[in-house]
Coordinates of C-alpha atoms in Angstrom, one line a residue:
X1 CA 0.0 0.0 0.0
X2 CA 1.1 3.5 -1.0
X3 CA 1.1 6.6 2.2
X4 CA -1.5 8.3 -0.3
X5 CA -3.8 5.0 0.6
X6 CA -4.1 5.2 4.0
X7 CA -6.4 5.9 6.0
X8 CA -6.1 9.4 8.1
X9 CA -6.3 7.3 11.2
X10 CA -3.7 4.7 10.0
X11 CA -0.9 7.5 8.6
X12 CA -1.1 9.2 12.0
X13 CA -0.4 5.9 13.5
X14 CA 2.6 5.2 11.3
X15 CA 3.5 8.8 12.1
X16 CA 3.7 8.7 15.8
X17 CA 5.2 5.4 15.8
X18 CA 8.3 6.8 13.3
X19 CA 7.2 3.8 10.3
X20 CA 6.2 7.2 8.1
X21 CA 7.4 10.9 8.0
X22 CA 5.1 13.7 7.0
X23 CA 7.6 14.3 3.8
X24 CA 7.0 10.7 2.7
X25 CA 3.2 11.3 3.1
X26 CA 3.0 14.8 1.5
X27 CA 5.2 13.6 -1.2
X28 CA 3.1 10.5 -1.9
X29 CA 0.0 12.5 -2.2
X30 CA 2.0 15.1 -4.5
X31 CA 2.5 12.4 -6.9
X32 CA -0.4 11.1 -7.0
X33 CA -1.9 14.9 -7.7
X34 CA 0.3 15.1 -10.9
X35 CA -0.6 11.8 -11.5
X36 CA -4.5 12.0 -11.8
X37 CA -5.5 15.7 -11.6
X38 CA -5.1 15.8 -15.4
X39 CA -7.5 13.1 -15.8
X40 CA -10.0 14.2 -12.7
X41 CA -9.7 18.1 -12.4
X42 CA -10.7 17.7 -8.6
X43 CA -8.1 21.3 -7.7
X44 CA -8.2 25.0 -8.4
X45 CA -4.7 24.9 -7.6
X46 CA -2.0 22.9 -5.9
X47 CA 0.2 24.5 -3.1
X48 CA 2.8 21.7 -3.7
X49 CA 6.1 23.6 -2.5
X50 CA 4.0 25.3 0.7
X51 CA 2.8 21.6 1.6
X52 CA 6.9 19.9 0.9
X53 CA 8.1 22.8 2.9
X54 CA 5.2 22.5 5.9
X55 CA 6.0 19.1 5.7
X56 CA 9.5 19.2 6.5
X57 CA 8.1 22.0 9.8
X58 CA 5.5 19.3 11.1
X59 CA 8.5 16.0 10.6
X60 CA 11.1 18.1 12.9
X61 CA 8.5 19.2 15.6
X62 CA 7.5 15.4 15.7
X63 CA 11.1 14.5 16.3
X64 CA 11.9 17.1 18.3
X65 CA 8.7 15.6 20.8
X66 CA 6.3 18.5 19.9
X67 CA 3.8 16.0 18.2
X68 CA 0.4 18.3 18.3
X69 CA -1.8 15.5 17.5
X70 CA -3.4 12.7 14.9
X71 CA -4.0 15.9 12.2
X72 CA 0.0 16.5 12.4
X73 CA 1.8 16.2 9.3
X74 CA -1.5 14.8 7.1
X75 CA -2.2 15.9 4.0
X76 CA -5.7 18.1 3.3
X77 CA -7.8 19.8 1.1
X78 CA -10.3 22.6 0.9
X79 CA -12.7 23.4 -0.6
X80 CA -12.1 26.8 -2.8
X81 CA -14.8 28.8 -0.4
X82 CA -12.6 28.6 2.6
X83 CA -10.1 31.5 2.9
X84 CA -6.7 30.8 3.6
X85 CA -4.9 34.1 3.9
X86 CA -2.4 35.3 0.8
X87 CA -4.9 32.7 -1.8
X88 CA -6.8 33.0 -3.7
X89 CA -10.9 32.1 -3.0
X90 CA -12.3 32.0 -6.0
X91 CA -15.4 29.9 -5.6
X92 CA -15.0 28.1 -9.4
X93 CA -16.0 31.3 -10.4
X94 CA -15.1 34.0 -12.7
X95 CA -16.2 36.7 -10.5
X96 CA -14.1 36.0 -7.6
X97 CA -10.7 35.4 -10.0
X98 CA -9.0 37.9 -8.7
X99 CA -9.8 37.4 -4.9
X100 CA -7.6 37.3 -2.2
X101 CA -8.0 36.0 1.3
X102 CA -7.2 38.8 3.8
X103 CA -6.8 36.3 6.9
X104 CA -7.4 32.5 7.7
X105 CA -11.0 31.4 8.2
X106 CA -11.6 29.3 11.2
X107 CA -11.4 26.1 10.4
X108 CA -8.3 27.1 8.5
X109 CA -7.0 28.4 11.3
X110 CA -7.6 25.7 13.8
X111 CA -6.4 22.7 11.3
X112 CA -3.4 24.6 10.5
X113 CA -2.8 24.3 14.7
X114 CA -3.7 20.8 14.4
X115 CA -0.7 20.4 12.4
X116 CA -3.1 19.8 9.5
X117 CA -0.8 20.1 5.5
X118 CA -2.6 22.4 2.9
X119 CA -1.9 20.8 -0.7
X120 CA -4.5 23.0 -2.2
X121 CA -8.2 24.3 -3.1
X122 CA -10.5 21.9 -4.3
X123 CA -13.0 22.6 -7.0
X124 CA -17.0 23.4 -6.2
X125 CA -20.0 24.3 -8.3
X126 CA -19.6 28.2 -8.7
X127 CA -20.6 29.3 -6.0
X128 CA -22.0 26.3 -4.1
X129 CA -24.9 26.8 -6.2
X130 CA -25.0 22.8 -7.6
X131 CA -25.0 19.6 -7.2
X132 CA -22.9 18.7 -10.1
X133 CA -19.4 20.5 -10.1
X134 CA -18.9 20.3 -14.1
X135 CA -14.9 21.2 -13.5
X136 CA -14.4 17.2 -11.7
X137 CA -15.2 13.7 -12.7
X138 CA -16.0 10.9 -10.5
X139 CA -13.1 9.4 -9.1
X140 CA -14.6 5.7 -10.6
X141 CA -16.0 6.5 -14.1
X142 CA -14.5 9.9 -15.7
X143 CA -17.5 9.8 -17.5
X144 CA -19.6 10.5 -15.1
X145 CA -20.5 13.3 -12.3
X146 CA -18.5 13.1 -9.6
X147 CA -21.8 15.5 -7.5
X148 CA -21.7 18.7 -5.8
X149 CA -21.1 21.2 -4.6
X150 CA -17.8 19.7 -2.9
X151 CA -17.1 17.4 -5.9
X152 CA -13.7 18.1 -5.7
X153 CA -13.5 17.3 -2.7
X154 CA -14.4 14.3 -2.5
X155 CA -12.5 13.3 -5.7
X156 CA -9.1 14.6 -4.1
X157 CA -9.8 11.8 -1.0
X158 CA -11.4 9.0 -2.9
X159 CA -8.5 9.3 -5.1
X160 CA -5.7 9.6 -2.9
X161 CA -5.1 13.5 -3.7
X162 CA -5.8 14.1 -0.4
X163 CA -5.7 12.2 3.2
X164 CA -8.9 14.4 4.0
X165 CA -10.5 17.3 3.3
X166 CA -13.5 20.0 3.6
X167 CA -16.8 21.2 2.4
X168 CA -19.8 22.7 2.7
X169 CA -23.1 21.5 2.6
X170 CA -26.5 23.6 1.7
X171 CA -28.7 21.0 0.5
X172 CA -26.3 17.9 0.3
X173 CA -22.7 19.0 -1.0
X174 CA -20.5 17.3 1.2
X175 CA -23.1 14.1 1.6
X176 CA -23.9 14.0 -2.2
X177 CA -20.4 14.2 -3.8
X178 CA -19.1 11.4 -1.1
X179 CA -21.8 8.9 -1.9
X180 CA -21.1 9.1 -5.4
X181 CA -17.0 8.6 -5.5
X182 CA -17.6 6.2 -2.4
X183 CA -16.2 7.8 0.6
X184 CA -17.0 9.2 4.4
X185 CA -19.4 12.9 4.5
X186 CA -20.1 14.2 7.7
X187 CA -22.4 17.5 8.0
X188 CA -22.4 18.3 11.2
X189 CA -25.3 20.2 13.5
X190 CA -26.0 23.8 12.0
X191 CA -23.8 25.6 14.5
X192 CA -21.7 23.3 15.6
X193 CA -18.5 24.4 13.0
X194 CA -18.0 27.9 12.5
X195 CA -18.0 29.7 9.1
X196 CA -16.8 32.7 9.5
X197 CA -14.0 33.1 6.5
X198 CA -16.3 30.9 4.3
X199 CA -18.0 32.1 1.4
X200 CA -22.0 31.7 1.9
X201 CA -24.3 30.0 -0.4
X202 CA -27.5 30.7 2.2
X203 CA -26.5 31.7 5.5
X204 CA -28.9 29.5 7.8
X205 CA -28.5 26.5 5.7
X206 CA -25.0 26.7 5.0
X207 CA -22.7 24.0 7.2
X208 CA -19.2 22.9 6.7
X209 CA -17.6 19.7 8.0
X210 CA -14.7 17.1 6.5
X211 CA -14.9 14.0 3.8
X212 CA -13.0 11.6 5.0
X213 CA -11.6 7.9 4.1
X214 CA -13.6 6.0 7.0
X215 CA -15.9 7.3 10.0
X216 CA -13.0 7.5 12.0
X217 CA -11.2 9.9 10.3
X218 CA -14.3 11.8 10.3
X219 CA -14.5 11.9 13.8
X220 CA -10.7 13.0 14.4
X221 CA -11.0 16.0 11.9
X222 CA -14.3 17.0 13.5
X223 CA -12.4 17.1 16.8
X224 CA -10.1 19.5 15.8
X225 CA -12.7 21.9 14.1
X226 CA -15.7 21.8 16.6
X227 CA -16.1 24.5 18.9
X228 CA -17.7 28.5 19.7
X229 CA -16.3 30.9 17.5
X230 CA -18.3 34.7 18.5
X231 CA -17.7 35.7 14.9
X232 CA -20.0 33.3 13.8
X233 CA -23.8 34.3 14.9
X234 CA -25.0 30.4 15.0
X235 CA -22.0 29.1 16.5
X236 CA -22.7 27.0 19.3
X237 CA -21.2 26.8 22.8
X238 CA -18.0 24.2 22.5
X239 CA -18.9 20.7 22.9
X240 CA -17.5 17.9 24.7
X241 CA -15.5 16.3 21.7
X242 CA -13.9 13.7 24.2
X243 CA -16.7 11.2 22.6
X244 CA -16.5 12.0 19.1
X245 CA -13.9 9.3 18.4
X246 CA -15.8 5.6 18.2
X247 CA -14.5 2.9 20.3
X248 CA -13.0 -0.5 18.8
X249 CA -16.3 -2.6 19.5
X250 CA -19.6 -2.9 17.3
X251 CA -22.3 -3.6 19.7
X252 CA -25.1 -1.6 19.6
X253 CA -27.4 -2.7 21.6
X254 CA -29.9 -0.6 22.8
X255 CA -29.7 1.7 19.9
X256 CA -33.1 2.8 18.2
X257 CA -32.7 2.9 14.5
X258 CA -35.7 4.4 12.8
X259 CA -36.6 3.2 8.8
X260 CA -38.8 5.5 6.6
X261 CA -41.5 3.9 5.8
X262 CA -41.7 6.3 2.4
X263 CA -39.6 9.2 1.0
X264 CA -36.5 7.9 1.5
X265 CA -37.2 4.8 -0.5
X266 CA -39.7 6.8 -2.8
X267 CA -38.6 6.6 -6.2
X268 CA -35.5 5.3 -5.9
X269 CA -33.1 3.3 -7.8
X270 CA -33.6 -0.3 -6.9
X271 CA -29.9 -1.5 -6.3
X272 CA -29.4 1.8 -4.2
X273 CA -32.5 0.7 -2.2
X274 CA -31.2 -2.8 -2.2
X275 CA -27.6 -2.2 -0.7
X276 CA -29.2 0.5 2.2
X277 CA -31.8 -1.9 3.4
X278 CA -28.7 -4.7 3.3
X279 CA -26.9 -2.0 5.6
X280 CA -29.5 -1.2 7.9
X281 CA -30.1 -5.0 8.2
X282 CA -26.2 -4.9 8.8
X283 CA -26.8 -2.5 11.7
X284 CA -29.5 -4.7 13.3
X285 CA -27.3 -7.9 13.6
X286 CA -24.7 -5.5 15.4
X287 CA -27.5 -5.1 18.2
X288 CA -29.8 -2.0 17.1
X289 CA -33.3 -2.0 17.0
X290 CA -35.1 -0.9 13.9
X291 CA -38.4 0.8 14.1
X292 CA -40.2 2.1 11.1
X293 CA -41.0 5.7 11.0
X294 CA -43.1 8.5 8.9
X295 CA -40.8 11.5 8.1
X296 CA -43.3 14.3 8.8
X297 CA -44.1 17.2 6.6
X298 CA -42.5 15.6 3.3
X299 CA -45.1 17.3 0.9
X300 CA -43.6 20.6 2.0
X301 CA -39.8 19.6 2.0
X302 CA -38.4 21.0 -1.3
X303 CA -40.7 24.0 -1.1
X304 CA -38.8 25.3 2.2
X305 CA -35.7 24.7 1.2
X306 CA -35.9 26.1 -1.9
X307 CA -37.7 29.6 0.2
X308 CA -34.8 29.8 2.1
X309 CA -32.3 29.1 -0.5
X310 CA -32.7 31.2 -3.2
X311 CA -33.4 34.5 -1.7
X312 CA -30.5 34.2 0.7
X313 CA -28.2 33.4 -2.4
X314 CA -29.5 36.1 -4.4
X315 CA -29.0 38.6 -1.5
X316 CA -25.4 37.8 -0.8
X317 CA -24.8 37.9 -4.6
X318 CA -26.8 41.2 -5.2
X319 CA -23.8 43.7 -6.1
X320 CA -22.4 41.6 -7.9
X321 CA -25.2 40.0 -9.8
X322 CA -26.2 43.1 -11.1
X323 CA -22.1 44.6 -11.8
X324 CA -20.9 41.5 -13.8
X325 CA -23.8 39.7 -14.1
X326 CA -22.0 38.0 -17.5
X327 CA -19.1 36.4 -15.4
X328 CA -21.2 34.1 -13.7
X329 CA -22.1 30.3 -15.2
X330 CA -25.3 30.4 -16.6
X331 CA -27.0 28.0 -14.3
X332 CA -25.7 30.1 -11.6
X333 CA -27.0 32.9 -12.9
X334 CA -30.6 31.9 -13.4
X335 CA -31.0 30.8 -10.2
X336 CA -29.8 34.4 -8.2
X337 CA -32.2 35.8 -11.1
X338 CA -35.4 34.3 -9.9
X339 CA -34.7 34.9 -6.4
X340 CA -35.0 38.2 -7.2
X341 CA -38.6 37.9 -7.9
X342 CA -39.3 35.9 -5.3
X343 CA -42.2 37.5 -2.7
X344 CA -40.7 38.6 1.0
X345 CA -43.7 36.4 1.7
X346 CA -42.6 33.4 0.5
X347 CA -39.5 33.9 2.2
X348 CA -41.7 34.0 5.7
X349 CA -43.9 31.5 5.3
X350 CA -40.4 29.3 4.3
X351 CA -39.4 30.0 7.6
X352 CA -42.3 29.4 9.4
X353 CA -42.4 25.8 8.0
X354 CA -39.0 25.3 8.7
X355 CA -39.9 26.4 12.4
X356 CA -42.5 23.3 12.1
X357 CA -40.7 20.7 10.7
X358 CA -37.9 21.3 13.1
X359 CA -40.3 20.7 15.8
X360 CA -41.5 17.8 13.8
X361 CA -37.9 16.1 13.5
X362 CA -37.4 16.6 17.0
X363 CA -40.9 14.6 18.1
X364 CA -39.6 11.8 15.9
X365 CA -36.0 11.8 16.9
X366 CA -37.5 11.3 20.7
X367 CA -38.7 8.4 19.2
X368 CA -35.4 6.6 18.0
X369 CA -32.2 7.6 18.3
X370 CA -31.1 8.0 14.7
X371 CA -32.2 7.4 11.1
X372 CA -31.2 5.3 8.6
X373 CA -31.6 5.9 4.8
X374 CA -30.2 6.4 1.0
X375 CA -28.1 9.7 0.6
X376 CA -29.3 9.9 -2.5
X377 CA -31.5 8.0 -4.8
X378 CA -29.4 6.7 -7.4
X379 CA -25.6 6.5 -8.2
X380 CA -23.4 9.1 -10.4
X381 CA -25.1 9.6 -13.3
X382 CA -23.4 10.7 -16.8
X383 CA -22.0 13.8 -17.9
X384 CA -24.5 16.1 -19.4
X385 CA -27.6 13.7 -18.4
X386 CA -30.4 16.1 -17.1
X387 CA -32.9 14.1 -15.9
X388 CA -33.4 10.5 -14.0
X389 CA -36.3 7.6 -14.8
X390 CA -37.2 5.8 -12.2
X391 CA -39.1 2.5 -12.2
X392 CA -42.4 3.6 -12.9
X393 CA -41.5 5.5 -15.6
X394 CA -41.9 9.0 -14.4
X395 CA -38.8 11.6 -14.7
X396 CA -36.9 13.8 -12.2
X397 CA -33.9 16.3 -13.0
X398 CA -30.8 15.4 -11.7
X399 CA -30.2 18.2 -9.4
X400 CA -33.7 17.7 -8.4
X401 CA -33.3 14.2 -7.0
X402 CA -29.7 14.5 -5.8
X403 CA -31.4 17.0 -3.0
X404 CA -34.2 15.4 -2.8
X405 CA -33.1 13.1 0.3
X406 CA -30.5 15.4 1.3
X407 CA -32.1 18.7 2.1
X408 CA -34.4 17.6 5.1
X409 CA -30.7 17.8 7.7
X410 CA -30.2 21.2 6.1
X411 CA -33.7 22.6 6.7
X412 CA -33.8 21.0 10.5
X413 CA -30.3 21.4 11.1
X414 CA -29.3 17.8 11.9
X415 CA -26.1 15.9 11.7
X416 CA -26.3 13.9 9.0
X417 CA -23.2 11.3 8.2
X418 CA -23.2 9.8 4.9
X419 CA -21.2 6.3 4.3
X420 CA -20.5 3.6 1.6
X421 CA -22.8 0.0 2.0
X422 CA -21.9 -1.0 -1.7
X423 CA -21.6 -0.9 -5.1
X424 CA -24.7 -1.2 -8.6
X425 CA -23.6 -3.2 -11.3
X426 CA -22.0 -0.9 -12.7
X427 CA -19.2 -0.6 -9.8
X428 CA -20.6 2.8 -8.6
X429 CA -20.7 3.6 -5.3
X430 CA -24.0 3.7 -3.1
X431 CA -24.4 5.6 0.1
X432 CA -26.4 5.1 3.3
X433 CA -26.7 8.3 5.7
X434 CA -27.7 8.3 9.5
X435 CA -29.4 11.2 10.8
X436 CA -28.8 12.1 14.3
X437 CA -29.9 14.5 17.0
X438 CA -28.8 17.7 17.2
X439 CA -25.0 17.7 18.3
X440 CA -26.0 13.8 18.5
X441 CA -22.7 13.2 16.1
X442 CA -20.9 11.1 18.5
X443 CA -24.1 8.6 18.3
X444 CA -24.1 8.5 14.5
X445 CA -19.8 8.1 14.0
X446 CA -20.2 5.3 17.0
X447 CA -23.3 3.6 14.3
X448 CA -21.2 4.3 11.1
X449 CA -18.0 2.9 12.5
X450 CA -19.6 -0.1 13.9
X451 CA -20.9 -0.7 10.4
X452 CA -17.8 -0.2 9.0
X453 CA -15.7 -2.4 11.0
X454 CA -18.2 -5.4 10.9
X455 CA -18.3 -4.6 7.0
X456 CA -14.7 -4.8 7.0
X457 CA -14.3 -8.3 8.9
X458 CA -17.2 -9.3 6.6
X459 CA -14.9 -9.2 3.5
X460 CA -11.6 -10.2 5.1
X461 CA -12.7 -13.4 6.6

């Protein structure tokens, strides 16, 4: 196995015990950069000297005995929203080309005192605004979609570009890219990461939170970026994130898994229904109790988050929307368009409901402790494809149905962690997300990790 292979978890292991230097890890994910970037596009741009020569820093503090912790010396990504300061944030888009960050964000900043390795920006749909990001292909087909809005992203860690990284999710970008190249996406409770530094899509949907290789790694990069920052206005107080890392075992006894009885597994693609249920069942032999449950307030779903959504884009883009209007994407453009002529009223009553279904998800989420379902309803579908036909013959757009499943943890503010549980015949990757109390993550790493591991003795024994 290459360094660029491992696991977060298992490089800082080899780390601490002196079998692997930072240098041999950075450089191992430098060549494999220059090796399938030009294939893959999943980078803006590639900070390869600042990560060789932050590399050589982080391997002389670890021998000197100033180890900071399991993020020192790893290799990461961003996503091009976060500001690092002195680079550029460009957003994929041509309005922000000739940006500059003025000072680190926060999770910038607190990764980069984790010891943490910048090897560069990661692509995103301009702006966040999409669930595609045209500029990457999927890490398993190039022909296909590798999702949004933190495609690139997830292509850099499925790939081996990088041993982790971040995005942001608004209606499903960091959940929706890492079910479709197969890998770990963790959005955490609304409030529980700050944002300040990061460019907004729609400020009270907006969350950031890392793709990882496994549920473990997950946990250990949340660790290091959970916690109150004032210059955030929804940042929560800082948690206890003692119990974010899981435990060896897999019992799970006790736990109360609940099973939508529809929406989840409304039109859905039948091998993506197939391997989720297969999952869950996985889940239930590990001890957990499954109990069916009705999502409440489905019919209104897409309706709220798309109130919210668009006027809060269009707002944020307003100046500029109306100075360069012809440097933004097309699809983009639309979309901050029609939120202009969207009613204030629409905006209220889109609030209003979203007061009700939180209120809603937290009577059911009394009722079990977490929920279990697909992360989206089919796998990465091909470049330029706009729509989806499911079973019964009736037709979705692709954007459409990538949200569709996602959107509810944005609107209620959730945790939501989405893993892999398998493969269509095709060899795409399928994902199954659990959906958690708020600041409930250390529940849902403990259920994906369990998962994972019994998964993982499944296939070596």
């Amino acid at each position: 196995m290459q360094p660029y292979e491992l696991s977060l978890a298992a490089a800082a292991d080899a780390i601490r015990e002196r079998r692997l230097s930072p240098v041999e890890l950075v450089d191992s994910v430098l060549d494999r950069v220059e090796e399938v970037e030009p294939l893959l596009g999943a980078y803006v741009t590639v900070t390869a000297e600042q990560a060789r020569t932050a590399a050589r820093a982080a391997e002389r503090e670890i021998t000197a005995g100033r180890a900071r912790g399991p993020l020192h010396g790893i290799p990461m990504g961003l996503k091009d929203l976060i500001d690092v300061a002195g680079m550029a944030t460009t957003a994929s888009s041509r309005v922000r080309a000739e940006h500059r960050a003025r000072a680190d964000s926060t999770v910038a900043t607190r990764l980069a005192a984790a010891g943490a390795i910048l090897v560069g920006k990661t692509h995103t749909h301009e702006f966040a605004y999409g669930l595609i990001t045209p500029q990457t292909s999927n890490a398993r087909d190039r022909n296909r979609i590798a999702g949004g809005s933190s495609g690139g992203s997830a292509v850099a860690v499925a790939t081996g570009g990088a041993t982790f990284a971040l995005g942001t999710d608004t209606g499903g970008s960091i959940r929706v890219p890492a079910a479709l190249n197969g890998v770990v996406g963790l959005k955490p409770t609304y409030g529980l990461v700050p944002r300040h530094g990061i460019t907004s899509l729609s400020w009270s949907l907006d969350h950031v939170g890392p793709i990882t290789r496994t549920v473990e790694d997950a946990a250990l990069v949340l660790t290091a970026l959970a916690g109150h920052d004032p210059r955030d206005p929804a940042s929560l107080a800082t948690p206890d994130t003692s119990a974010y890392r899981p435990g060896a075992g897999t019992d799970l006894t006790g736990l109360r898994i609940g099973v939508p009885r529809t929406f989840y597994f409304d039109h859905i693609d039948p091998e993506v229904e197939a391997a989720v249920r297969s999952a869950v069942d996985q889940l239930r032999s590990l001890g957990a109790r499954l109990v069916e449950v009705e999502i409440p307030m489905t019919r209104y779903l897409r309706a709220t988050h798309w109130g919210l959504m668009v006027p809060e884009a269009t707002a944020y883009h307003e100046r500029t929307l109306r100075a360069v209007p012809e440097l933004y994407q097309a699809d983009v453009r639309v979309l901050l368009e029609a939120g202009e002529l969207l009613p204030t009223g629409d905006y209220l009553r889109a609030q209003r409901a979203r007061t009700l279904m939180r209120q809603a998800w937290a009577e059911l989420l009394r009722e079990v402790d977490m929920i279990a379902a697909p992360t989206v309803p089919a796998t990465a579908v091909e470049t330029g494809q706009s729509t989806i036909t499911w079973p019964d013959g009736t037709t979705e757009g692709v954007s459409d149905a990538y949200v569709r499943l996602s959107a509810p943890a944005n609107i209620t503010g959730v945790p939501a962690l989405s893993l892999p549980v398998g493969h269509d015949t095709a060899s795409l990757p399928i994902g199954m997300q659990l959906l958690g109390r708020p600041l409930g993550e250390a529940a849902l790493l403990r259920a994906g990790h369990a998962y994972e591991q019994a998964r993982l003795g499944a296939t070596t024994s």
